[in-house]
CSV table of C-alpha atoms in Angstrom, one decimal:
chain,number,residue,atom,x,y,z
A,1,MET,CA,-36.8,2.9,18.6
A,2,PRO,CA,-38.3,-0.7,19.1
A,3,PRO,CA,-37.2,-2.8,22.7
A,4,LYS,CA,-34.9,-4.7,22.5
A,5,ARG,CA,-36.0,-8.9,22.5
A,6,ASN,CA,-34.4,-11.4,24.5
A,7,GLY,CA,-31.4,-13.3,22.8
A,8,GLU,CA,-30.2,-9.9,21.2
A,9,ALA,CA,-26.7,-8.8,21.4
A,10,PRO,CA,-26.0,-6.2,24.2
A,11,ARG,CA,-26.4,-3.1,22.8
A,12,VAL,CA,-23.0,-1.2,23.1
A,13,ALA,CA,-22.6,2.3,21.5
A,14,VAL,CA,-20.3,5.2,20.6
A,15,GLY,CA,-21.5,8.7,21.4
A,16,TYR,CA,-20.6,10.9,18.2
A,17,THR,CA,-20.5,14.6,18.1
A,18,ARG,CA,-19.6,17.2,15.8
A,19,VAL,CA,-19.5,20.9,16.1
A,20,SER,CA,-19.1,22.9,12.7
A,21,THR,CA,-16.9,25.5,11.4
A,22,LYS,CA,-20.3,27.7,10.9
A,23,ARG,CA,-21.5,27.0,14.4
A,24,GLU,CA,-24.8,26.2,13.5
A,25,GLU,CA,-26.5,25.9,16.7
A,26,MET,CA,-23.9,27.1,18.4
A,27,ILE,CA,-24.8,23.6,20.5
A,28,SER,CA,-21.9,22.7,23.0
A,29,PRO,CA,-20.3,19.2,22.4
A,30,GLU,CA,-21.0,18.5,26.3
A,31,LEU,CA,-24.7,19.4,25.8
A,32,GLN,CA,-24.7,16.7,23.2
A,33,ALA,CA,-22.9,14.0,25.1
A,34,HIS,CA,-25.6,15.2,27.9
A,35,GLU,CA,-28.5,14.0,25.7
A,36,GLN,CA,-26.9,11.0,24.1
A,37,ASP,CA,-26.4,9.6,28.4
A,38,THR,CA,-29.9,10.7,28.9
A,39,TYR,CA,-30.9,8.3,26.2
A,40,ALA,CA,-28.2,5.6,26.3
A,41,GLU,CA,-29.6,5.6,30.2
A,42,ARG,CA,-33.0,5.2,29.3
A,43,ASN,CA,-32.9,2.7,26.8
A,44,GLY,CA,-30.2,0.2,28.8
A,45,ILE,CA,-27.5,1.1,26.4
A,46,ARG,CA,-23.4,1.4,27.1
A,47,ILE,CA,-21.4,3.9,25.8
A,48,VAL,CA,-18.0,2.6,25.5
A,49,GLU,CA,-16.5,5.4,23.5
A,50,ARG,CA,-17.0,9.1,22.3
A,51,VAL,CA,-15.6,10.3,19.1
A,52,GLU,CA,-15.5,14.5,18.5
A,53,ASP,CA,-15.5,15.9,15.1
A,54,LEU,CA,-14.8,19.9,16.4
A,55,ASP,CA,-14.9,22.6,14.1
A,56,LEU,CA,-15.8,20.1,10.9
A,57,SER,CA,-18.3,20.8,8.2
A,58,GLY,CA,-21.4,18.5,7.8
A,59,ARG,CA,-20.9,18.8,4.2
A,60,ASP,CA,-18.0,16.6,3.6
A,61,PHE,CA,-17.3,13.0,5.4
A,62,ALA,CA,-13.5,12.8,4.6
A,63,ARG,CA,-12.0,14.4,6.9
A,64,ARG,CA,-14.6,13.1,9.7
A,65,SER,CA,-14.3,10.3,11.8
A,66,VAL,CA,-17.4,8.0,10.2
A,67,ASP,CA,-14.9,5.7,9.2
A,68,TYR,CA,-13.5,5.1,12.1
A,69,ILE,CA,-16.5,4.7,13.8
A,70,VAL,CA,-18.1,2.2,10.9
A,71,LYS,CA,-14.8,0.3,11.2
A,72,GLY,CA,-15.5,0.1,15.1
A,73,ILE,CA,-18.3,-1.5,14.3
A,74,ILE,CA,-17.1,-4.3,11.9
A,75,GLU,CA,-14.4,-5.4,14.8
A,76,GLY,CA,-17.5,-5.6,17.0
A,77,ARG,CA,-16.6,-2.6,19.1
A,78,TRP,CA,-19.9,-1.3,19.5
A,79,ASN,CA,-23.0,-1.7,17.2
A,80,VAL,CA,-25.4,1.3,18.1
A,81,VAL,CA,-24.1,5.1,17.1
A,82,LEU,CA,-25.3,7.6,19.2
A,83,LEU,CA,-26.3,11.3,18.0
A,84,TRP,CA,-27.3,14.4,19.1
A,85,LYS,CA,-29.8,15.2,16.2
A,86,TRP,CA,-29.6,13.5,12.2
A,87,SER,CA,-27.6,17.1,11.2
A,88,ARG,CA,-24.7,15.8,12.9
A,89,TRP,CA,-24.5,12.9,10.9
A,90,GLY,CA,-24.0,14.8,8.2
A,91,ARG,CA,-25.3,18.0,5.9
A,92,ASN,CA,-24.9,16.0,2.4
A,93,LEU,CA,-28.0,14.1,1.9
A,94,LEU,CA,-25.6,11.2,-0.9
A,95,GLN,CA,-23.0,11.1,1.3
A,96,SER,CA,-25.0,10.9,4.7
A,97,ARG,CA,-27.3,8.1,3.6
A,98,LEU,CA,-23.9,6.3,1.6
A,99,TYR,CA,-22.6,6.0,5.3
A,100,LEU,CA,-25.4,5.1,7.0
A,101,ALA,CA,-26.0,2.2,4.6
A,102,GLU,CA,-22.6,1.0,5.4
A,103,VAL,CA,-23.5,1.2,9.3
A,104,GLU,CA,-26.2,-0.6,8.6
A,105,GLN,CA,-24.5,-3.5,6.1
A,106,ALA,CA,-21.6,-3.6,9.0
A,107,GLY,CA,-24.5,-5.1,11.3
A,108,GLY,CA,-24.9,-1.6,13.3
A,109,GLU,CA,-27.1,1.2,14.0
A,110,VAL,CA,-27.5,5.1,13.7
A,111,ILE,CA,-29.9,6.9,16.5
A,112,ALA,CA,-30.3,10.8,16.6
A,113,VAL,CA,-31.4,10.5,20.6
A,114,THR,CA,-33.8,13.8,20.2
A,115,GLU,CA,-34.9,12.6,16.6
A,116,ASP,CA,-35.4,9.1,17.6
A,117,PHE,CA,-37.0,7.3,14.3
A,118,ASP,CA,-37.7,3.5,13.6
A,119,THR,CA,-35.5,3.3,10.8
A,120,THR,CA,-36.9,-0.2,10.2
A,121,THR,CA,-40.3,0.9,8.9
A,122,SER,CA,-40.2,2.9,5.7
A,123,VAL,CA,-41.9,5.8,7.7
A,124,GLY,CA,-39.6,5.6,9.7
A,125,LYS,CA,-36.7,6.1,6.9
A,126,PHE,CA,-38.7,8.5,5.1
A,127,SER,CA,-38.6,11.0,8.5
A,128,ARG,CA,-34.7,10.3,8.7
A,129,ASP,CA,-34.2,11.4,4.9
A,130,GLN,CA,-36.0,13.9,5.5
A,131,MET,CA,-34.4,15.6,8.4
A,132,LEU,CA,-31.1,14.8,6.6
A,133,ALA,CA,-32.6,16.8,3.7
A,134,ILE,CA,-33.5,19.5,6.0
A,135,ALA,CA,-29.8,19.5,7.7
A,136,GLU,CA,-28.3,19.7,3.8
A,137,LEU,CA,-30.8,22.5,3.2
A,138,GLN,CA,-29.8,24.5,5.9
A,139,SER,CA,-26.1,24.3,4.9
A,140,ASN,CA,-27.2,25.5,1.7
A,141,GLN,CA,-28.8,28.3,3.2
A,142,ILE,CA,-25.7,29.1,5.5
A,143,GLY,CA,-23.9,29.0,2.7
A,144,GLU,CA,-25.6,31.5,0.3
A,145,ASN,CA,-25.5,34.3,3.6
A,146,TRP,CA,-22.4,33.8,3.9
A,147,LYS,CA,-21.7,34.3,0.2
A,148,GLU,CA,-24.1,37.5,0.0
A,149,ALA,CA,-22.1,38.6,3.2
A,150,HIS,CA,-18.9,38.4,1.3
A,151,GLU,CA,-19.6,40.0,-1.8
A,152,ARG,CA,-20.8,43.3,0.0
A,153,ARG,CA,-17.4,43.4,1.8
A,154,ARG,CA,-15.6,43.1,-1.5
A,155,ARG,CA,-18.3,45.7,-2.7
A,156,MET,CA,-17.1,47.8,-0.7
A,157,GLY,CA,-13.6,47.2,-1.2
A,158,LEU,CA,-12.8,44.8,1.8
A,159,PRO,CA,-11.6,41.4,1.7
A,160,HIS,CA,-14.4,38.6,2.3
A,161,ASN,CA,-13.1,38.2,6.3
A,162,GLY,CA,-10.6,39.8,8.7
A,163,GLN,CA,-7.5,37.0,8.7
A,164,PHE,CA,-4.1,37.6,9.4
A,165,ARG,CA,-2.2,38.7,5.7
A,166,PHE,CA,1.3,38.6,5.3
A,167,GLY,CA,2.6,42.2,4.7
A,168,TYR,CA,0.1,43.7,6.9
A,169,THR,CA,-1.5,44.1,10.7
A,170,TYR,CA,-4.8,44.5,11.3
A,171,SER,CA,-7.4,46.2,13.6
A,172,ARG,CA,-11.8,46.6,13.3
A,173,GLY,CA,-10.8,50.5,13.6
A,174,ALA,CA,-8.0,51.1,11.3
A,175,GLY,CA,-8.4,48.0,9.1
A,176,TYR,CA,-5.6,46.4,7.3
A,177,GLN,CA,-2.4,49.1,7.4
A,178,PRO,CA,1.1,47.8,6.0
A,179,ASP,CA,3.5,46.2,8.4
A,180,PRO,CA,7.1,47.7,8.8
A,181,VAL,CA,8.6,44.9,8.1
A,182,SER,CA,6.9,42.2,7.1
A,183,ALA,CA,5.7,44.4,4.0
A,184,ASP,CA,9.1,45.3,2.6
A,185,ALA,CA,9.9,41.6,2.5
A,186,LEU,CA,6.9,40.8,0.5
A,187,ALA,CA,7.6,44.0,-1.8
A,188,ASP,CA,11.0,42.7,-2.3
A,189,CYS,CA,9.7,38.9,-3.5
A,190,TYR,CA,7.6,40.4,-6.5
A,191,LYS,CA,10.5,42.4,-7.2
A,192,ARG,CA,13.2,39.5,-7.5
A,193,TYR,CA,10.5,37.5,-9.4
A,194,VAL,CA,10.0,40.0,-11.9
A,195,GLU,CA,13.3,41.4,-12.2
A,196,ALA,CA,15.7,39.1,-11.2
A,197,GLY,CA,13.9,36.2,-12.7
A,198,GLU,CA,13.9,34.5,-8.9
A,199,SER,CA,12.0,31.5,-8.4
A,200,MET,CA,9.6,30.9,-5.7
A,201,ARG,CA,11.5,27.8,-4.2
A,202,SER,CA,14.5,30.3,-4.1
A,203,LEU,CA,11.9,33.1,-2.2
A,204,THR,CA,10.9,31.1,0.0
A,205,GLN,CA,14.3,30.2,1.2
A,206,MET,CA,15.0,33.6,2.1
A,207,LEU,CA,11.8,34.2,4.0
A,208,ASN,CA,12.3,31.4,6.4
A,209,ALA,CA,15.6,32.2,6.1
A,210,ASN,CA,14.7,35.6,7.6
A,211,GLY,CA,12.6,34.6,10.3
A,212,HIS,CA,9.4,34.9,8.5
A,213,ARG,CA,6.5,32.8,8.7
A,214,THR,CA,2.7,32.2,8.0
A,215,GLY,CA,-0.4,33.2,9.6
A,216,ARG,CA,-0.2,30.0,11.5
A,217,GLY,CA,3.0,30.3,12.7
A,218,ASN,CA,4.4,27.9,9.5
A,219,LEU,CA,7.2,28.1,7.1
A,220,PHE,CA,6.2,29.0,3.7
A,221,THR,CA,6.4,26.6,1.0
A,222,ASN,CA,6.5,27.4,-2.7
A,223,ILE,CA,2.6,26.8,-3.1
A,224,SER,CA,1.7,28.8,-0.1
A,225,LEU,CA,4.1,32.1,-1.2
A,226,GLY,CA,2.9,31.7,-4.6
A,227,ARG,CA,-0.5,31.7,-3.1
A,228,LEU,CA,-0.3,34.5,-1.4
A,229,MET,CA,1.6,36.6,-4.3
A,230,ASP,CA,-1.0,35.8,-6.8
A,231,THR,CA,-4.0,37.5,-4.4
A,232,GLY,CA,-3.2,40.7,-5.5
A,233,PHE,CA,-3.8,42.0,-1.7
A,234,ALA,CA,-0.4,43.7,-1.8
A,235,ALA,CA,-1.1,45.8,-4.8
A,236,GLY,CA,-4.5,46.9,-3.3
A,237,LEU,CA,-6.7,44.7,-4.8
A,238,ILE,CA,-9.4,42.2,-3.9
A,239,ARG,CA,-10.4,39.4,-6.7
A,240,GLU,CA,-13.1,37.5,-7.0
A,241,LYS,CA,-14.3,35.1,-9.6
A,242,SER,CA,-17.4,35.6,-12.6
A,243,ASN,CA,-17.6,31.6,-12.1
A,244,PRO,CA,-17.1,30.6,-8.5
A,245,GLY,CA,-16.5,26.9,-9.5
A,246,GLY,CA,-14.2,27.9,-12.3
A,247,ASN,CA,-10.3,26.4,-12.1
A,248,GLY,CA,-9.8,25.6,-8.7
A,249,ASN,CA,-7.8,28.6,-6.5
A,250,THR,CA,-5.5,29.4,-9.3
A,251,LEU,CA,-4.2,32.5,-10.4
A,252,ALA,CA,-6.5,31.8,-13.6
A,253,ALA,CA,-9.2,31.8,-12.0
A,254,TYR,CA,-10.2,34.9,-10.9
A,255,ASP,CA,-11.1,37.6,-13.4
A,256,VAL,CA,-13.1,40.2,-11.3
A,257,TRP,CA,-10.0,42.4,-9.9
A,258,ARG,CA,-11.3,45.9,-7.5
A,259,MET,CA,-9.7,48.3,-6.0
A,260,GLY,CA,-9.9,48.1,-1.5
A,261,VAL,CA,-9.9,50.3,0.6
A,262,HIS,CA,-6.7,49.2,2.5
A,263,GLU,CA,-3.4,50.6,1.0
A,264,PRO,CA,-0.9,48.9,-1.7
A,265,ILE,CA,2.8,47.7,-1.1
A,266,ILE,CA,3.4,48.1,-4.7
A,267,SER,CA,2.7,49.5,-7.6
A,268,MET,CA,-0.3,48.4,-10.2
A,269,GLU,CA,2.8,48.0,-12.4
A,270,LEU,CA,4.8,45.4,-10.9
A,271,TRP,CA,1.7,43.6,-10.3
A,272,GLU,CA,1.0,43.8,-13.9
A,273,LYS,CA,3.9,42.2,-14.8
A,274,TYR,CA,3.8,39.7,-12.2
A,275,ARG,CA,0.8,38.4,-13.2
A,276,GLU,CA,1.7,38.3,-16.9
A,277,LYS,CA,4.8,36.5,-16.3
A,278,ARG,CA,2.7,34.1,-13.3
A,279,LEU,CA,0.5,33.3,-16.3
A,280,ALA,CA,2.5,32.3,-19.1
A,281,SER,CA,4.8,30.4,-16.6
A,282,ALA,CA,1.0,28.4,-15.7
A,283,GLU,CA,1.0,24.6,-16.9
A,284,THR,CA,-2.2,25.1,-18.7
A,285,ALA,CA,-4.0,27.7,-20.5
A,286,PRO,CA,-5.6,30.2,-17.9
A,287,ARG,CA,-9.4,29.6,-18.8
A,288,LEU,CA,-12.5,28.5,-16.8
A,289,ARG,CA,-13.2,25.1,-16.5
A,290,SER,CA,-14.9,22.2,-14.9
A,291,PRO,CA,-11.9,20.4,-12.6
A,292,LYS,CA,-13.9,17.1,-12.6
A,293,HIS,CA,-16.7,14.5,-14.1
A,294,SER,CA,-18.5,11.9,-13.7
A,295,PHE,CA,-16.0,9.4,-14.8
A,296,SER,CA,-12.6,10.7,-14.5
A,297,GLY,CA,-10.2,8.4,-14.0
A,298,LEU,CA,-12.5,5.6,-14.8
A,299,VAL,CA,-12.8,5.1,-18.7
A,300,TYR,CA,-10.0,3.0,-20.0
A,301,CYS,CA,-8.8,1.8,-23.8
A,302,PRO,CA,-8.6,-1.9,-23.6
A,303,GLN,CA,-6.1,-1.3,-26.6
A,304,CYS,CA,-3.2,0.2,-24.6
A,305,LYS,CA,-5.1,0.1,-20.9
A,306,LYS,CA,-4.0,3.9,-20.8
A,307,ARG,CA,-6.9,6.3,-19.2
A,308,MET,CA,-9.1,8.0,-21.8
A,309,ARG,CA,-9.4,12.1,-21.9
A,310,ARG,CA,-12.0,13.6,-21.8
A,311,THR,CA,-12.0,16.4,-24.9
A,312,THR,CA,-14.8,18.9,-26.4
A,313,GLY,CA,-12.0,18.9,-29.4
A,314,GLY,CA,-12.2,17.0,-32.7
A,315,GLY,CA,-15.7,18.9,-34.1
A,316,ARG,CA,-18.0,16.5,-33.1
A,317,ASN,CA,-21.3,17.6,-31.0
A,318,GLY,CA,-20.5,17.9,-27.1
A,319,PRO,CA,-17.7,16.4,-25.0
A,320,HIS,CA,-16.5,13.0,-26.0
A,321,TRP,CA,-14.0,10.5,-24.4
A,322,ARG,CA,-10.9,9.9,-26.5
A,323,CYS,CA,-7.8,7.6,-26.5
A,324,ARG,CA,-4.7,9.6,-25.0
A,325,THR,CA,-2.0,7.6,-26.5
A,326,ARG,CA,-4.4,7.9,-29.9
A,327,LEU,CA,-4.6,11.7,-29.5
A,328,GLN,CA,-0.7,12.0,-28.1
A,329,ASN,CA,1.3,9.6,-31.1
A,330,LYS,CA,-1.4,7.6,-33.0
A,331,SER,CA,0.4,4.3,-31.7
A,332,CYS,CA,-2.8,3.1,-30.5
A,333,PRO,CA,-6.1,2.4,-32.9
A,334,GLY,CA,-7.7,4.2,-30.1
A,335,ALA,CA,-11.5,4.5,-28.9
A,336,SER,CA,-14.1,7.1,-28.5
A,337,ILE,CA,-16.8,7.6,-27.3
A,338,MET,CA,-19.8,10.4,-26.8
A,339,ASP,CA,-20.0,12.1,-23.4
A,340,ASP,CA,-23.9,11.6,-23.4
A,341,ARG,CA,-23.8,8.3,-24.5
A,342,LEU,CA,-21.7,6.9,-21.9
A,343,GLU,CA,-23.6,8.8,-19.2
A,344,LYS,CA,-26.9,6.8,-20.5
A,345,ILE,CA,-24.9,3.4,-20.7
A,346,MET,CA,-24.0,4.2,-17.2
A,347,ARG,CA,-27.3,5.1,-16.1
A,348,GLU,CA,-29.0,1.8,-17.5
A,349,TRP,CA,-26.1,0.0,-15.8
A,350,VAL,CA,-26.4,1.1,-12.4
A,351,VAL,CA,-30.3,0.6,-12.3
A,352,GLU,CA,-30.6,-2.5,-13.7
A,353,ASN,CA,-28.0,-3.6,-10.7
A,354,ALA,CA,-30.0,-1.5,-8.0
A,355,GLN,CA,-33.1,-4.1,-9.5
A,356,GLY,CA,-30.8,-6.9,-8.8
A,357,GLY,CA,-29.3,-7.7,-11.7
A,358,ASP,CA,-27.7,-10.9,-12.7
A,359,THR,CA,-24.1,-10.0,-11.8
A,360,ILE,CA,-25.1,-9.2,-8.1
A,361,GLU,CA,-27.6,-11.7,-8.0
A,362,GLU,CA,-25.1,-14.2,-9.3
A,363,ASP,CA,-22.8,-13.4,-6.8
A,364,ALA,CA,-24.1,-14.8,-4.0
A,365,ASP,CA,-21.1,-17.5,-3.5
A,366,ARG,CA,-18.8,-14.6,-2.6
A,367,ILE,CA,-21.1,-13.0,0.5
A,368,ARG,CA,-21.6,-16.6,1.8
A,369,ALA,CA,-17.9,-17.4,1.3
A,370,ALA,CA,-16.8,-13.5,3.6
A,371,GLN,CA,-19.8,-14.8,6.4
A,372,LYS,CA,-18.1,-18.5,6.5
A,373,ALA,CA,-14.4,-16.4,6.2
A,374,THR,CA,-16.1,-14.0,8.8
A,375,THR,CA,-17.3,-16.9,11.3
A,376,ASN,CA,-14.2,-18.8,10.7
A,377,LEU,CA,-12.2,-16.0,12.2
A,378,ALA,CA,-14.0,-15.4,15.0
A,379,ALA,CA,-13.4,-19.3,16.2
A,380,CYS,CA,-9.8,-19.0,15.6
A,381,GLU,CA,-9.5,-15.4,17.6
A,382,ALA,CA,-11.8,-17.3,20.5
A,383,GLU,CA,-8.7,-20.2,20.1
A,384,VAL,CA,-6.5,-17.9,20.3
A,385,ALA,CA,-7.7,-16.0,23.8
A,386,ARG,CA,-8.7,-19.5,25.4
A,387,LEU,CA,-5.1,-20.8,25.4
A,388,LYS,CA,-3.7,-17.6,27.0
A,389,ARG,CA,-6.0,-18.0,29.3
A,390,LYS,CA,-5.0,-21.7,30.0
A,391,ARG,CA,-1.6,-20.2,30.1
A,392,THR,CA,-2.2,-18.1,32.4
A,393,ARG,CA,-4.0,-20.0,34.7
A,394,LEU,CA,-1.4,-22.7,34.8
A,395,LEU,CA,0.9,-19.6,35.9
A,396,ASP,CA,-1.0,-18.5,38.5
A,397,VAL,CA,-1.5,-22.9,40.0
A,398,TYR,CA,2.7,-23.0,39.6
A,399,THR,CA,3.1,-19.6,41.7
A,400,ASP,CA,0.4,-20.3,44.2
A,401,ASP,CA,1.0,-24.3,44.9
A,402,GLU,CA,4.4,-24.7,46.3
A,403,SER,CA,4.4,-28.1,45.9
A,404,TYR,CA,3.6,-28.1,42.1
A,405,ASP,CA,6.9,-29.7,40.4
A,406,LYS,CA,8.4,-27.2,38.0
A,407,GLY,CA,9.2,-30.0,35.7
A,408,ASP,CA,5.6,-30.8,35.0
A,409,TYR,CA,4.9,-26.9,34.9
A,410,LEU,CA,7.5,-26.8,31.9
A,411,LYS,CA,5.9,-29.8,30.5
A,412,LYS,CA,2.7,-28.3,30.1
A,413,LYS,CA,3.5,-25.1,29.3
A,414,ALA,CA,5.0,-26.1,26.3
A,415,GLU,CA,2.0,-28.2,25.0
A,416,ILE,CA,0.5,-24.8,25.8
A,417,ASP,CA,3.0,-22.8,23.6
A,418,ARG,CA,3.0,-24.9,21.3
A,419,ASP,CA,-1.1,-25.4,20.7
A,420,LEU,CA,-0.8,-21.4,20.9
A,421,GLU,CA,1.8,-20.9,17.9
A,422,ARG,CA,-0.5,-23.1,15.8
A,423,ALA,CA,-3.1,-21.3,16.5
A,424,ASP,CA,-1.6,-18.3,15.7
A,425,LEU,CA,-0.9,-19.4,12.6
A,426,THR,CA,-4.6,-20.4,11.7
A,427,LEU,CA,-5.2,-17.2,12.9
A,428,ARG,CA,-3.1,-14.9,10.6
A,429,ALA,CA,-4.4,-17.3,8.2
A,430,ALA,CA,-7.8,-16.5,8.6
A,431,ARG,CA,-7.1,-12.7,9.2
A,432,LYS,CA,-5.4,-12.8,5.4
A,433,ARG,CA,-8.5,-14.6,4.1
A,434,VAL,CA,-10.8,-12.1,5.3
A,435,ASN,CA,-9.1,-9.4,4.1
A,436,GLU,CA,-8.8,-10.9,0.6
A,437,ILE,CA,-13.0,-11.4,0.1
A,438,ASP,CA,-14.7,-8.6,-0.6
A,439,THR,CA,-17.4,-8.4,2.0
A,440,THR,CA,-19.0,-5.0,0.4
A,441,ASP,CA,-23.0,-5.6,0.1
A,442,TYR,CA,-22.8,-3.6,-3.2
A,443,ARG,CA,-27.1,-3.3,-3.4
A,444,ASP,CA,-27.4,-0.9,-1.1
A,445,ILE,CA,-24.3,1.8,-3.0
A,446,PHE,CA,-26.7,0.6,-6.0
A,447,THR,CA,-29.9,1.9,-4.8
A,448,THR,CA,-28.3,5.2,-3.4
A,449,LEU,CA,-26.5,5.7,-6.5
A,450,ALA,CA,-29.7,5.1,-8.8
A,451,ASP,CA,-32.2,7.3,-6.6
A,452,LEU,CA,-29.7,9.9,-6.5
A,453,TRP,CA,-28.1,9.7,-10.0
A,454,ASP,CA,-29.9,12.6,-11.7
A,455,ASN,CA,-30.1,15.3,-8.8
A,456,ALA,CA,-26.1,14.4,-7.6
A,457,THR,CA,-23.1,16.5,-8.7
A,458,PRO,CA,-20.5,14.2,-11.5
A,459,SER,CA,-18.1,14.8,-8.1
A,460,GLU,CA,-20.9,12.9,-6.3
A,461,LYS,CA,-21.4,10.7,-9.1
A,462,ARG,CA,-17.7,9.8,-9.3
A,463,GLU,CA,-17.4,9.3,-5.5
A,464,LEU,CA,-20.1,6.8,-5.9
A,465,LEU,CA,-18.8,5.0,-8.8
A,466,SER,CA,-15.9,4.4,-7.7
A,467,LYS,CA,-16.8,1.9,-5.2
A,468,VAL,CA,-18.7,-0.4,-7.5
A,469,VAL,CA,-16.9,0.1,-10.7
A,470,ARG,CA,-13.1,-0.9,-11.2
A,471,ARG,CA,-13.1,0.3,-14.6
A,472,ILE,CA,-14.9,1.3,-18.1
A,473,GLU,CA,-13.5,-0.1,-20.8
A,474,VAL,CA,-14.3,1.4,-24.4
A,475,ARG,CA,-13.6,-0.5,-27.3
A,476,ALA,CA,-12.8,0.6,-30.7
A,477,GLY,CA,-15.4,0.0,-33.4
A,478,THR,CA,-17.9,1.8,-36.0
A,479,GLU,CA,-20.8,0.9,-34.7
A,480,LYS,CA,-21.5,3.7,-32.6
A,481,ARG,CA,-24.8,2.5,-31.3
A,482,LYS,CA,-23.7,-0.9,-30.3
A,483,LEU,CA,-24.0,-1.3,-26.4
A,484,SER,CA,-20.9,-4.5,-26.2
A,485,LYS,CA,-18.7,-1.1,-27.2
A,486,VAL,CA,-18.8,-0.2,-23.6
A,487,ASN,CA,-17.7,-2.6,-20.8
A,488,VAL,CA,-18.0,-2.5,-17.4
A,489,VAL,CA,-15.7,-3.7,-14.8
A,490,PRO,CA,-17.0,-4.2,-11.7
A,491,ARG,CA,-15.2,-4.3,-8.2
A,492,TRP,CA,-16.5,-7.8,-7.1
A,493,MET,CA,-14.9,-9.2,-10.1
A,494,PRO,CA,-11.2,-10.3,-10.5
A,495,ASP,CA,-9.7,-7.8,-13.0
A,496,PRO,CA,-8.0,-9.7,-15.8
A,497,TRP,CA,-5.4,-7.0,-16.1
A,498,GLU,CA,-3.8,-8.1,-13.1
């Protein structure tokens, strides 16, 4: 890391510590913090806050505190993020690079204190990305090892872990044994659902009223009870999917059922009747399908202004997007486009903008306006702070000097209060202006999206696209090769529908 030059702002840091649920290296938070302190002292960095994400995986940023860290940089609370290693930042290369770009865009820098590269150089960025790629590889390998262990346990008739299961007690020696109290309650739920036609809501109320709780000590809900009964564990079964990603965690998703070594508490006949009834009442047919697509929720029909649906029906060669209103009642002229053609058009649009497309380049006024608004906000905040200090000094003088005239004090205080009220109104207007202006630098997002487009999963592409695309409009038309049939509404432009 290059040394601090004269005139640069002081380096103020937040120390970020993460320990995964998998406990990859079993590195304690204390050791990570010690390495951060050592590096900070050696390089003249002051740590003002520590943020810990304990028992959280690096695969997904959604539940972690990275957004809070970026917000701290934007608000000026710190300008450096200290990590123990790059793997603590994340084990998902796509999301790691995206959030690094957000930190740098906000004027901050991220430093891994035991893997310190000068990321202002191309070699340093390459080295950093290599460490992030290795972290992702290690995570994938850990996941594969767990998957193999789970499959081995299922082949032996064992569940994939020894966690609490309602209706049973567990010990290492005896395994799962029916619990005299909760086993009868669970068996009664199956009978009431199948034979008496009682709803999950009714069964949930019965369990909670009788003092039964989940493994975490919480009250049962309709969803938690349904998921518990859908496992088939009470029938002595161990379930699994032939397609691990198919149809979420629903009963229909599990198409492989093995007899376990534990004792069942309901008959196989009762289980089959329960399973048949649950599948029949499901909102969608029990089939395996991909739960998410690259453009889910982004494709619209501009005629009816409704989201379009991705479908494989209609006798076309491959998946395509069709107007939802047209499918339902034919009240809209409708539009459609092949999924692979939309993929090609969007890829070209992303690459064009990553290379400095006209739309992005012509938006320099927005960036300058955002910078001006931010500078004005800082000046307004400084003025409010100055007037508050002035009012405090006036009070100190009045209380310390007994000869100070009370009338003069009240007059000057009233003047300061009026100035402070005006300054506070100006500050509120400045804050509103900053919030209204989009300060995002979309170039970094487009660069990441273009680099990783061909290797990203549909859900990852959808996540990135949602940051730059407000809507993809597909117009009706007969010219199938006409690119103007698709109109992309970017997030940095005003929405004509509003």
